[in-house]
Amino acid sequence: MSDTPFGFGLPPEEPDDGDEGKKKDQQSGGGQGPANPFGFGFPGAGGPGGDNPFAAMFGSMNPTDLGAAFQQLGQMLSYEGGPVNWDMAKQIARQTVSQGTADGTKDESVGPAERTAVQEAVRLADLWLDDATSLPSGAGSAVAWSRAEWVEATLPAWKELVDPVAERVGGAMGDILPEEMQAMAGPLIGMMKSMGGAMFGQQIGQAVGVLAGEVVGSTDVGLPLGPAGKAALLPLNVDAFGKDLGVGKDEVRLYLALREAAHQRLFAHVPWLRSHLFGAVEGYARGIKVDTAKLEDVVGQFDPQNPEELQQALQQGMFQPEDTPAQKAALARLETALALVEGWVDAVVHAAAKPRLSSADALRETLRRRRATGGPAEQTFATLIGLELRPRRLRDASRLWASLTDARGVDGRDALWSHPDMLPTASDLDDPDGFVHREQLDFSELDKMLGEAAGGSGSTEKPDLKKPDLKKPDSDKKDDDTE
């Protein structure tokens, strides 16, 4: 589990000069001294401050913008919206994107030629996928996004993902005082909630801005982050992904378009899947507990002139998921569902690309390793909502879908998406072949129970019809094909 599981903590990038940089900030007044009573650093007046949680908001200002800075601080403290200040999150994400990635690559607008190339790649990918899955195309349009456009398009989904967790955490800030004292402490409680919303917004904006410099499409995290029916690729990031692979640019783009288009098919034609995934996140959020004793200490010592102290306190492990069966089940439910989505996409894309692209195996393995080594998707989940996906499950899920394809064919495999109760469980990922055979027996047992429920006299014949399947496992595939 992440040390900063719910969006609190320092931005992911530390200054190049480490502690020396922090010492310079302190010596020059960044976050200290009467010239800067609220702890914010400004260029020319102490620098942005390596450990200042709000530096990203003011980093581009000069001393003459002091009035604007205080106006912005007033807006932050007067925020009365939801558990996350999403206006701040959007602002910081856009600013993070404008600063460029660690390798010095700056965001840029997408030109007409790149847009056309993405549209053609998605169109060809959809044609190839027709042979690999029974689900029809789910991409009504194909778009090429800049990093900033990705931020704008995906923020609504991030809001849906993060708000349940932030709501649980923010609510605790107003519940730590006895009810009879809450009226007297109203202004302080309001300030605490505003600060909490600002801190969530700052951290989420930072994380989303960094992620925008690494993702190649709208479904890298296995969730539909973009608008429904819109397949999207980021040409700048696609180029960076394929830079050192020794694979042609067109092949890289096409393979990534296959993955994007496969995700779009799944989310478009499995109507319950999106709510199933997002509901699992919300179920997980309900199991978050707050160390109220530590929070009471923070409130008692809170100094409005030093809001960064609250930030430091909140990253001390105050918020942790409960170690209960219900919480473990919620986490397993989400991890398994995401693994099944990614495993299905992996299997389907490989089936479509293998006969046509000489680089299919290499690109597949590169993407698998990217996930297994804690790529941007896993890290962002851990930072924002305290969830670390288990990449090992992705390979297991891919093997299971491949086994189902061999046993039941494309139609039989994809039919399992008809209802969430038909999908494999976490234990089934450990034994893919066993799931294929058990699934056949489960349907036979269901037929028997339906016959008995109907009260028919033929219920005694049901076990005789089922027994041959149990005694002749070699005929399983034949039985599957005749269903």
XYZ file of N, CA and C in Angstrom, residues 1 35 49 70 83 96 135 141 148 169 242 255 291 312 321 378 380 462:
54
model
N 0.852 -1.192 0.000
C 0.000 0.000 0.000
C 0.882 1.234 0.000
N 8.036 38.404 5.548
C 7.780 38.805 4.167
C 6.867 37.829 3.455
N 10.171 26.579 -3.222
C 10.214 25.743 -2.035
C 10.002 24.292 -2.362
N -2.508 36.536 -2.914
C -3.361 36.535 -1.740
C -4.837 36.395 -2.119
N -15.621 17.640 -1.852
C -14.448 17.266 -1.056
C -13.119 17.588 -1.731
N 1.311 21.858 -14.660
C 2.300 20.777 -14.676
C 2.580 20.328 -16.101
N -17.731 -8.600 -30.183
C -18.246 -7.283 -29.831
C -17.997 -6.317 -30.987
N -15.900 7.798 -32.898
C -14.958 8.744 -33.491
C -13.565 8.441 -32.944
N -2.578 18.517 -22.746
C -3.553 19.395 -22.094
C -4.977 18.968 -22.423
N -12.711 11.136 3.800
C -11.647 11.796 4.556
C -12.095 13.181 5.023
N 7.504 4.687 -28.343
C 8.168 3.846 -29.331
C 9.571 4.271 -29.689
N -0.572 -0.597 -33.155
C -0.751 -1.529 -32.042
C -1.455 -0.839 -30.871
N -7.717 8.226 11.710
C -7.157 8.289 13.049
C -7.626 9.590 13.694
N 1.627 18.537 6.148
C 2.631 17.619 6.682
C 1.997 16.604 7.616
N -6.857 2.339 4.980
C -7.988 1.437 4.760
C -8.104 0.444 5.908
N -0.530 2.231 -12.320
C -0.490 1.727 -10.953
C -0.084 2.811 -9.961
N -0.401 6.055 -10.214
C -1.435 7.073 -10.051
C -2.561 6.567 -9.176
N -32.556 -35.268 -15.119
C -31.497 -34.267 -15.251
C -30.122 -34.792 -14.838
